[in-house]
mmCIF file of C-alpha atoms in Angstrom:
data_model
loop_
_atom_site.group_PDB
_atom_site.id
_atom_site.type_symbol
_atom_site.label_atom_id
_atom_site.label_comp_id
_atom_site.label_asym_id
_atom_site.label_seq_id
_atom_site.Cartn_x
_atom_site.Cartn_y
_atom_site.Cartn_z
ATOM 1 C CA UNK A 1 10.919 -18.429 -21.033
ATOM 2 C CA UNK A 2 12.099 -15.217 -19.382
ATOM 3 C CA UNK A 3 15.171 -13.400 -18.096
ATOM 4 C CA UNK A 4 15.412 -13.198 -14.308
ATOM 5 C CA UNK A 5 17.364 -10.497 -12.487
ATOM 6 C CA UNK A 6 18.603 -10.978 -8.937
ATOM 7 C CA UNK A 7 21.340 -9.799 -6.607
ATOM 8 C CA UNK A 8 24.012 -12.401 -5.823
ATOM 9 C CA UNK A 9 26.787 -11.504 -3.363
ATOM 10 C CA UNK A 10 26.059 -7.821 -3.824
ATOM 11 C CA UNK A 11 26.143 -7.944 -7.639
ATOM 12 C CA UNK A 12 23.287 -8.084 -10.152
ATOM 13 C CA UNK A 13 23.152 -11.372 -12.037
ATOM 14 C CA UNK A 14 20.903 -12.465 -14.904
ATOM 15 C CA UNK A 15 19.698 -15.918 -15.872
ATOM 16 C CA UNK A 16 17.377 -17.536 -18.383
ATOM 17 C CA UNK A 17 14.495 -19.355 -16.722
ATOM 18 C CA UNK A 18 11.325 -21.161 -17.662
ATOM 19 C CA UNK A 19 8.090 -21.885 -15.813
ATOM 20 C CA UNK A 20 7.249 -25.591 -15.550
ATOM 21 C CA UNK A 21 4.161 -27.341 -14.118
ATOM 22 C CA UNK A 22 4.429 -28.280 -10.451
ATOM 23 C CA UNK A 23 1.446 -29.721 -8.597
ATOM 24 C CA UNK A 24 -1.515 -27.417 -9.159
ATOM 25 C CA UNK A 25 0.684 -24.505 -10.217
ATOM 26 C CA UNK A 26 4.034 -23.666 -11.775
ATOM 27 C CA UNK A 27 7.599 -23.267 -10.554
ATOM 28 C CA UNK A 28 10.681 -21.694 -12.124
ATOM 29 C CA UNK A 29 13.624 -23.636 -13.540
ATOM 30 C CA UNK A 30 17.059 -22.230 -14.388
ATOM 31 C CA UNK A 31 18.182 -22.787 -17.979
ATOM 32 C CA UNK A 32 21.322 -20.691 -18.448
ATOM 33 C CA UNK A 33 23.434 -18.311 -16.354
ATOM 34 C CA UNK A 34 23.793 -15.063 -18.323
ATOM 35 C CA UNK A 35 26.204 -13.484 -15.844
ATOM 36 C CA UNK A 36 26.291 -9.773 -15.096
ATOM 37 C CA UNK A 37 25.740 -8.563 -18.690
ATOM 38 C CA UNK A 38 23.229 -10.300 -21.002
ATOM 39 C CA UNK A 39 24.370 -8.009 -23.834
ATOM 40 C CA UNK A 40 27.661 -9.936 -23.965
ATOM 41 C CA UNK A 41 25.731 -12.896 -25.420
ATOM 42 C CA UNK A 42 24.499 -10.896 -28.443
ATOM 43 C CA UNK A 43 26.557 -11.178 -31.633
ATOM 44 C CA UNK A 44 26.442 -8.539 -34.406
ATOM 45 C CA UNK A 45 27.651 -9.954 -37.759
ATOM 46 C CA UNK A 46 27.076 -6.649 -39.593
ATOM 47 C CA UNK A 47 24.403 -4.177 -40.664
ATOM 48 C CA UNK A 48 21.249 -4.328 -38.548
ATOM 49 C CA UNK A 49 21.484 -8.069 -38.042
ATOM 50 C CA UNK A 50 22.207 -9.853 -34.784
ATOM 51 C CA UNK A 51 21.759 -13.242 -33.177
ATOM 52 C CA UNK A 52 22.038 -14.842 -29.752
ATOM 53 C CA UNK A 53 25.187 -16.846 -29.046
ATOM 54 C CA UNK A 54 24.581 -20.441 -30.078
ATOM 55 C CA UNK A 55 26.076 -21.646 -26.797
ATOM 56 C CA UNK A 56 22.812 -20.642 -25.150
ATOM 57 C CA UNK A 57 20.511 -22.437 -27.602
ATOM 58 C CA UNK A 58 22.746 -25.534 -27.533
ATOM 59 C CA UNK A 59 22.717 -25.626 -23.729
ATOM 60 C CA UNK A 60 18.926 -25.302 -23.592
ATOM 61 C CA UNK A 61 18.445 -27.982 -26.251
ATOM 62 C CA UNK A 62 20.589 -30.392 -24.224
ATOM 63 C CA UNK A 63 18.118 -29.960 -21.374
ATOM 64 C CA UNK A 64 15.407 -31.341 -23.653
ATOM 65 C CA UNK A 65 13.604 -28.017 -23.952
ATOM 66 C CA UNK A 66 12.616 -26.785 -27.452
ATOM 67 C CA UNK A 67 14.025 -23.368 -28.329
ATOM 68 C CA UNK A 68 11.829 -20.725 -29.952
ATOM 69 C CA UNK A 69 14.389 -18.454 -31.638
ATOM 70 C CA UNK A 70 11.931 -15.577 -32.050
ATOM 71 C CA UNK A 71 10.976 -15.736 -28.379
ATOM 72 C CA UNK A 72 14.624 -15.911 -27.310
ATOM 73 C CA UNK A 73 15.525 -12.871 -29.398
ATOM 74 C CA UNK A 74 12.595 -10.901 -27.994
ATOM 75 C CA UNK A 75 13.850 -11.547 -24.449
ATOM 76 C CA UNK A 76 17.180 -9.918 -25.307
ATOM 77 C CA UNK A 77 15.552 -6.952 -27.079
ATOM 78 C CA UNK A 78 16.193 -4.495 -24.216
ATOM 79 C CA UNK A 79 19.894 -5.405 -24.255
ATOM 80 C CA UNK A 80 20.392 -4.863 -28.011
ATOM 81 C CA UNK A 81 22.153 -1.673 -29.156
ATOM 82 C CA UNK A 82 19.583 1.166 -29.422
ATOM 83 C CA UNK A 83 20.141 1.807 -33.149
ATOM 84 C CA UNK A 84 19.565 -1.800 -34.149
ATOM 85 C CA UNK A 85 16.660 -2.164 -31.713
ATOM 86 C CA UNK A 86 14.806 0.734 -33.334
ATOM 87 C CA UNK A 87 15.299 -0.766 -36.779
ATOM 88 C CA UNK A 88 14.191 -4.237 -35.696
ATOM 89 C CA UNK A 89 11.142 -3.045 -33.731
ATOM 90 C CA UNK A 90 9.872 -1.176 -36.800
ATOM 91 C CA UNK A 91 9.394 -4.500 -38.594
ATOM 92 C CA UNK A 92 8.299 -6.483 -35.548
ATOM 93 C CA UNK A 93 5.419 -4.115 -34.821
ATOM 94 C CA UNK A 94 3.866 -4.523 -38.270
ATOM 95 C CA UNK A 95 2.126 -7.768 -37.465
ATOM 96 C CA UNK A 96 0.358 -9.212 -34.467
ATOM 97 C CA UNK A 97 0.209 -12.728 -33.143
ATOM 98 C CA UNK A 98 -3.253 -14.282 -33.272
ATOM 99 C CA UNK A 99 -4.147 -15.563 -29.827
ATOM 100 C CA UNK A 100 -6.197 -18.644 -29.055
ATOM 101 C CA UNK A 101 -9.539 -18.273 -27.255
ATOM 102 C CA UNK A 102 -9.466 -18.753 -23.499
ATOM 103 C CA UNK A 103 -10.523 -22.270 -22.518
ATOM 104 C CA UNK A 104 -13.216 -22.929 -19.871
ATOM 105 C CA UNK A 105 -10.487 -24.170 -17.497
ATOM 106 C CA UNK A 106 -8.479 -20.979 -17.967
ATOM 107 C CA UNK A 107 -11.607 -18.875 -17.509
ATOM 108 C CA UNK A 108 -12.320 -20.638 -14.212
ATOM 109 C CA UNK A 109 -8.740 -20.101 -13.018
ATOM 110 C CA UNK A 110 -8.818 -16.404 -13.873
ATOM 111 C CA UNK A 111 -12.201 -15.918 -12.239
ATOM 112 C CA UNK A 112 -11.660 -17.840 -9.006
ATOM 113 C CA UNK A 113 -7.991 -18.632 -8.395
ATOM 114 C CA UNK A 114 -5.883 -15.850 -9.874
ATOM 115 C CA UNK A 115 -4.701 -13.510 -7.076
ATOM 116 C CA UNK A 116 -6.568 -10.200 -7.034
ATOM 117 C CA UNK A 117 -3.272 -8.409 -6.361
ATOM 118 C CA UNK A 118 -1.964 -9.600 -9.732
ATOM 119 C CA UNK A 119 -5.159 -8.501 -11.445
ATOM 120 C CA UNK A 120 -5.186 -5.031 -9.911
ATOM 121 C CA UNK A 121 -1.520 -4.464 -10.714
ATOM 122 C CA UNK A 122 -2.096 -5.411 -14.339
ATOM 123 C CA UNK A 123 -5.207 -3.229 -14.641
ATOM 124 C CA UNK A 124 -3.351 -0.157 -13.378
ATOM 125 C CA UNK A 125 -0.447 -0.804 -15.746
ATOM 126 C CA UNK A 126 -2.921 -1.087 -18.636
ATOM 127 C CA UNK A 127 -5.329 1.738 -17.797
ATOM 128 C CA UNK A 128 -3.712 3.865 -15.058
ATOM 129 C CA UNK A 129 -6.890 4.155 -12.962
ATOM 130 C CA UNK A 130 -7.040 4.211 -9.159
ATOM 131 C CA UNK A 131 -10.447 2.534 -9.206
ATOM 132 C CA UNK A 132 -10.845 0.210 -12.227
ATOM 133 C CA UNK A 133 -14.215 -1.044 -10.957
ATOM 134 C CA UNK A 134 -15.131 -4.586 -9.844
ATOM 135 C CA UNK A 135 -12.223 -6.800 -10.913
ATOM 136 C CA UNK A 136 -14.486 -9.850 -11.144
ATOM 137 C CA UNK A 137 -16.453 -8.149 -13.935
ATOM 138 C CA UNK A 138 -13.402 -7.592 -16.130
ATOM 139 C CA UNK A 139 -13.049 -9.659 -19.353
ATOM 140 C CA UNK A 140 -10.818 -12.694 -18.622
ATOM 141 C CA UNK A 141 -8.735 -11.991 -21.744
ATOM 142 C CA UNK A 142 -7.248 -8.953 -19.984
ATOM 143 C CA UNK A 143 -5.403 -11.318 -17.639
ATOM 144 C CA UNK A 144 -4.242 -13.857 -20.219
ATOM 145 C CA UNK A 145 -0.564 -12.912 -19.801
ATOM 146 C CA UNK A 146 -0.662 -14.024 -16.154
ATOM 147 C CA UNK A 147 -1.636 -17.583 -17.081
ATOM 148 C CA UNK A 148 0.621 -20.662 -16.747
ATOM 149 C CA UNK A 149 3.506 -18.825 -15.120
ATOM 150 C CA UNK A 150 5.457 -19.354 -11.926
ATOM 151 C CA UNK A 151 5.365 -16.707 -9.226
ATOM 152 C CA UNK A 152 8.975 -15.908 -10.120
ATOM 153 C CA UNK A 153 8.102 -15.234 -13.774
ATOM 154 C CA UNK A 154 5.016 -13.201 -12.867
ATOM 155 C CA UNK A 155 7.013 -10.933 -10.558
ATOM 156 C CA UNK A 156 9.811 -10.462 -13.093
ATOM 157 C CA UNK A 157 7.232 -9.523 -15.745
ATOM 158 C CA UNK A 158 5.709 -6.960 -13.391
ATOM 159 C CA UNK A 159 9.130 -5.540 -12.550
ATOM 160 C CA UNK A 160 9.877 -5.109 -16.245
ATOM 161 C CA UNK A 161 6.636 -3.168 -16.779
ATOM 162 C CA UNK A 162 7.054 -1.123 -13.591
ATOM 163 C CA UNK A 163 10.473 0.023 -14.792
ATOM 164 C CA UNK A 164 8.701 1.869 -17.615
ATOM 165 C CA UNK A 165 6.453 3.814 -15.236
ATOM 166 C CA UNK A 166 6.938 7.451 -14.309
ATOM 167 C CA UNK A 167 8.185 7.918 -10.734
ATOM 168 C CA UNK A 168 5.140 10.094 -9.983
ATOM 169 C CA UNK A 169 2.881 7.064 -10.570
ATOM 170 C CA UNK A 170 4.542 4.705 -8.089
ATOM 171 C CA UNK A 171 2.577 5.524 -4.932
ATOM 172 C CA UNK A 172 -0.781 5.681 -6.701
ATOM 173 C CA UNK A 173 0.062 2.364 -8.405
ATOM 174 C CA UNK A 174 0.661 0.668 -5.041
ATOM 175 C CA UNK A 175 -2.431 2.336 -3.525
ATOM 176 C CA UNK A 176 -4.595 0.986 -6.355
ATOM 177 C CA UNK A 177 -2.942 -2.453 -6.551
ATOM 178 C CA UNK A 178 -3.474 -3.132 -2.839
ATOM 179 C CA UNK A 179 -7.005 -1.682 -3.074
ATOM 180 C CA UNK A 180 -6.347 0.614 -0.108
ATOM 181 C CA UNK A 181 -9.494 2.593 -0.936
ATOM 182 C CA UNK A 182 -11.572 -0.160 0.687
ATOM 183 C CA UNK A 183 -10.227 0.953 4.067
ATOM 184 C CA UNK A 184 -12.130 4.254 3.754
ATOM 185 C CA UNK A 185 -15.736 5.330 3.265
ATOM 186 C CA UNK A 186 -14.980 8.797 1.893
ATOM 187 C CA UNK A 187 -15.536 9.359 -1.832
ATOM 188 C CA UNK A 188 -12.052 10.898 -1.870
ATOM 189 C CA UNK A 189 -10.555 7.428 -1.447
ATOM 190 C CA UNK A 190 -11.376 6.636 -5.079
ATOM 191 C CA UNK A 191 -10.317 9.969 -6.546
ATOM 192 C CA UNK A 192 -7.875 11.861 -4.341
ATOM 193 C CA UNK A 193 -6.135 9.616 -1.763
ATOM 194 C CA UNK A 194 -3.772 12.455 -0.825
ATOM 195 C CA UNK A 195 -6.727 14.139 0.913
ATOM 196 C CA UNK A 196 -7.147 11.190 3.303
ATOM 197 C CA UNK A 197 -5.563 10.826 6.725
ATOM 198 C CA UNK A 198 -2.129 9.621 5.633
ATOM 199 C CA UNK A 199 -1.376 7.910 8.918
ATOM 200 C CA UNK A 200 -4.450 5.746 8.408
ATOM 201 C CA UNK A 201 -3.433 5.123 4.775
ATOM 202 C CA UNK A 202 0.022 4.022 5.960
ATOM 203 C CA UNK A 203 -1.481 1.595 8.464
ATOM 204 C CA UNK A 204 -3.803 0.175 5.825
ATOM 205 C CA UNK A 205 -0.856 -0.249 3.434
ATOM 206 C CA UNK A 206 1.154 -2.212 5.992
ATOM 207 C CA UNK A 207 -1.786 -4.492 6.822
ATOM 208 C CA UNK A 208 -2.661 -5.180 3.190
ATOM 209 C CA UNK A 209 0.939 -5.777 2.121
ATOM 210 C CA UNK A 210 1.388 -8.273 4.958
ATOM 211 C CA UNK A 211 -1.803 -10.034 3.857
ATOM 212 C CA UNK A 212 -0.504 -10.251 0.270
ATOM 213 C CA UNK A 213 2.846 -11.537 1.546
ATOM 214 C CA UNK A 214 1.055 -14.294 3.446
ATOM 215 C CA UNK A 215 -1.160 -15.301 0.518
ATOM 216 C CA UNK A 216 1.464 -15.230 -2.262
ATOM 217 C CA UNK A 217 4.345 -16.595 -0.194
ATOM 218 C CA UNK A 218 2.892 -19.110 2.293
ATOM 219 C CA UNK A 219 4.807 -20.434 5.343
ATOM 220 C CA UNK A 220 6.470 -23.186 3.286
ATOM 221 C CA UNK A 221 8.121 -20.521 1.131
ATOM 222 C CA UNK A 222 11.595 -19.267 1.967
ATOM 223 C CA UNK A 223 11.570 -15.949 3.916
ATOM 224 C CA UNK A 224 7.802 -16.258 4.494
ATOM 225 C CA UNK A 225 8.294 -15.255 8.145
ATOM 226 C CA UNK A 226 9.289 -11.773 6.903
ATOM 227 C CA UNK A 227 8.432 -9.671 3.873
ATOM 228 C CA UNK A 228 9.424 -11.510 0.720
ATOM 229 C CA UNK A 229 12.144 -9.762 -1.345
ATOM 230 C CA UNK A 230 9.745 -9.515 -4.296
ATOM 231 C CA UNK A 231 7.572 -7.151 -2.236
ATOM 232 C CA UNK A 232 10.352 -4.903 -0.934
ATOM 233 C CA UNK A 233 10.018 -2.627 -3.954
ATOM 234 C CA UNK A 234 6.450 -1.724 -3.026
ATOM 235 C CA UNK A 235 7.541 -0.389 0.367
ATOM 236 C CA UNK A 236 9.994 1.919 -1.424
ATOM 237 C CA UNK A 237 7.410 2.934 -4.045
ATOM 238 C CA UNK A 238 4.875 3.784 -1.361
ATOM 239 C CA UNK A 239 6.933 5.587 1.275
ATOM 240 C CA UNK A 240 9.561 7.260 -0.938
ATOM 241 C CA UNK A 241 7.189 8.819 -3.495
ATOM 242 C CA UNK A 242 4.122 11.051 -3.635
ATOM 243 C CA UNK A 243 0.760 10.493 -5.276
ATOM 244 C CA UNK A 244 0.181 11.155 -8.956
ATOM 245 C CA UNK A 245 -1.789 14.240 -9.981
ATOM 246 C CA UNK A 246 -5.482 14.024 -9.130
ATOM 247 C CA UNK A 247 -8.160 15.350 -11.476
ATOM 248 C CA UNK A 248 -10.572 16.032 -8.621
ATOM 249 C CA UNK A 249 -9.379 19.599 -8.113
ATOM 250 C CA UNK A 250 -9.590 20.170 -11.855
ATOM 251 C CA UNK A 251 -13.199 18.982 -11.712
ATOM 252 C CA UNK A 252 -13.926 21.510 -8.950
ATOM 253 C CA UNK A 253 -12.615 24.287 -11.196
ATOM 254 C CA UNK A 254 -14.417 22.915 -14.274
ATOM 255 C CA UNK A 255 -17.742 22.793 -12.430
ATOM 256 C CA UNK A 256 -17.132 26.295 -11.136
ATOM 257 C CA UNK A 257 -16.616 27.632 -14.674
ATOM 258 C CA UNK A 258 -19.741 25.872 -15.929
ATOM 259 C CA UNK A 259 -21.837 27.393 -13.157
ATOM 260 C CA UNK A 260 -20.721 30.888 -14.152
ATOM 261 C CA UNK A 261 -21.261 30.540 -17.903
ATOM 262 C CA UNK A 262 -24.962 31.404 -17.517
ATOM 263 C CA UNK A 263 -25.572 34.966 -18.693
ATOM 264 C CA UNK A 264 -29.004 35.083 -17.024
ATOM 265 C CA UNK A 265 -29.226 33.065 -13.794
ATOM 266 C CA UNK A 266 -32.678 31.662 -12.992
ATOM 267 C CA UNK A 267 -34.771 33.788 -10.609
ATOM 268 C CA UNK A 268 -33.965 33.099 -6.978
ATOM 269 C CA UNK A 269 -30.699 31.344 -7.770
ATOM 270 C CA UNK A 270 -28.433 34.353 -7.351
ATOM 271 C CA UNK A 271 -26.187 34.468 -4.321
ATOM 272 C CA UNK A 272 -23.829 37.066 -2.969
ATOM 273 C CA UNK A 273 -20.493 36.706 -4.783
ATOM 274 C CA UNK A 274 -17.511 35.994 -2.588
ATOM 275 C CA UNK A 275 -15.016 38.790 -2.094
ATOM 276 C CA UNK A 276 -11.236 38.559 -2.128
ATOM 277 C CA UNK A 277 -11.152 39.416 1.564
ATOM 278 C CA UNK A 278 -13.623 36.636 2.399
ATOM 279 C CA UNK A 279 -11.857 34.104 0.161
ATOM 280 C CA UNK A 280 -8.531 34.805 1.870
ATOM 281 C CA UNK A 281 -10.179 34.464 5.279
ATOM 282 C CA UNK A 282 -11.769 31.129 4.320
ATOM 283 C CA UNK A 283 -8.391 29.907 3.072
ATOM 284 C CA UNK A 284 -6.661 31.224 6.229
ATOM 285 C CA UNK A 285 -4.292 33.387 4.174
ATOM 286 C CA UNK A 286 -2.907 36.921 4.389
ATOM 287 C CA UNK A 287 -3.071 38.985 1.214
ATOM 288 C CA UNK A 288 0.718 39.376 1.075
ATOM 289 C CA UNK A 289 1.246 35.614 1.390
ATOM 290 C CA UNK A 290 -1.326 34.911 -1.330
ATOM 291 C CA UNK A 291 0.355 37.350 -3.736
ATOM 292 C CA UNK A 292 3.641 35.482 -3.330
ATOM 293 C CA UNK A 293 2.124 32.019 -3.883
ATOM 294 C CA UNK A 294 2.161 29.922 -7.034
ATOM 295 C CA UNK A 295 -0.887 27.904 -8.120
ATOM 296 C CA UNK A 296 0.844 24.721 -6.947
ATOM 297 C CA UNK A 297 1.480 26.224 -3.515
ATOM 298 C CA UNK A 298 -2.136 27.344 -3.288
ATOM 299 C CA UNK A 299 -3.348 23.859 -4.247
ATOM 300 C CA UNK A 300 -1.063 22.277 -1.651
ATOM 301 C CA UNK A 301 -2.402 24.680 0.993
ATOM 302 C CA UNK A 302 -5.980 23.906 -0.053
ATOM 303 C CA UNK A 303 -5.433 20.166 0.258
ATOM 304 C CA UNK A 304 -4.118 20.598 3.791
ATOM 305 C CA UNK A 305 -7.239 22.546 4.771
ATOM 306 C CA UNK A 306 -9.524 20.127 2.890
ATOM 307 C CA UNK A 307 -8.227 17.203 4.931
ATOM 308 C CA UNK A 308 -8.693 19.242 8.113
ATOM 309 C CA UNK A 309 -12.237 20.464 7.422
ATOM 310 C CA UNK A 310 -13.721 17.590 5.409
ATOM 311 C CA UNK A 311 -17.104 16.402 6.824
ATOM 312 C CA UNK A 312 -15.820 12.829 6.931
ATOM 313 C CA UNK A 313 -13.251 14.047 9.449
ATOM 314 C CA UNK A 314 -15.777 15.865 11.620
ATOM 315 C CA UNK A 315 -15.677 19.192 9.795
ATOM 316 C CA UNK A 316 -18.675 21.413 9.088
ATOM 317 C CA UNK A 317 -20.275 20.947 5.666
ATOM 318 C CA UNK A 318 -20.859 24.697 5.194
ATOM 319 C CA UNK A 319 -17.248 25.457 6.065
ATOM 320 C CA UNK A 320 -16.020 22.826 3.607
ATOM 321 C CA UNK A 321 -18.203 24.279 0.828
ATOM 322 C CA UNK A 322 -16.950 27.777 1.639
ATOM 323 C CA UNK A 323 -13.395 26.486 1.480
ATOM 324 C CA UNK A 324 -13.974 25.043 -2.011
ATOM 325 C CA UNK A 325 -15.552 28.297 -3.208
ATOM 326 C CA UNK A 326 -12.633 30.274 -1.827
ATOM 327 C CA UNK A 327 -10.138 27.997 -3.522
ATOM 328 C CA UNK A 328 -11.963 28.285 -6.850
ATOM 329 C CA UNK A 329 -12.112 32.076 -6.524
ATOM 330 C CA UNK A 330 -8.413 32.433 -5.733
ATOM 331 C CA UNK A 331 -7.420 30.071 -8.525
ATOM 332 C CA UNK A 332 -9.392 32.283 -10.934
ATOM 333 C CA UNK A 333 -7.497 35.308 -9.606
ATOM 334 C CA UNK A 334 -4.233 33.604 -10.491
ATOM 335 C CA UNK A 335 -5.182 32.923 -14.114
#
């Protein structure tokens, strides 16, 4: 059972739904129309207690569907007054539900039939990594929550989790979920997608999203000829937001510091230290402009040059190395 949210005649409407078996999969079934405000169905008798209006449980029971009161209350948790929710969650979080082992049939479904797009979305929401590794090697239990649900319920569950994300994570989340890194050979695709040719990334995004639309919402599905409404949010996430912070530049600086911690360099390893004048020249900067820059502005300028001079884009390897050294040197000057 879950709460669905959709726009009807320009207004947001909520309804209780359930996933029921249908053929080889599941479909959604409406149970109760909650109207525009699910909170109006919560009754507070006093203190920290509350309960869901019995009209809802009675209506569901008349449909021949057993009602799990604990499950029903958990669905309304986000609509409960904040003070009572904090008090209730304190007790709810003290114990955990023991889950049954995954059956061979469920294991087979997860391994061979569960959409990879669902798996990659869930992995990013759990671990926040651009490249989680081979999805097929992940323990099946990680994907248990995607089992025995309709596409409608799966998407509503994802929307609920996505609403808790930071805005800065949106674009990276979509990049990882659609596995856009597979469109590129550069090592940067797995660590710093903002350094890639963004026009090529955009084209890859459009192609992959269309492929997902076709696989999740086949021709027999309503609106299959165009992008399904469930996928509209990913277009907004991708084009209206920037990438999350990358640790690659931090690694450049970390490696630089480690190289210079030696008090006695090995014979023959010494090289002429870079000068401020040379660093500015390699970074294509005037001294006056550099003095007025912040570290964020310098990093942004570096990324622009890195995309321009990267060997994968036809740039010279020596020039790219010199660019990295110049960036590291100037960042040290700013500390």
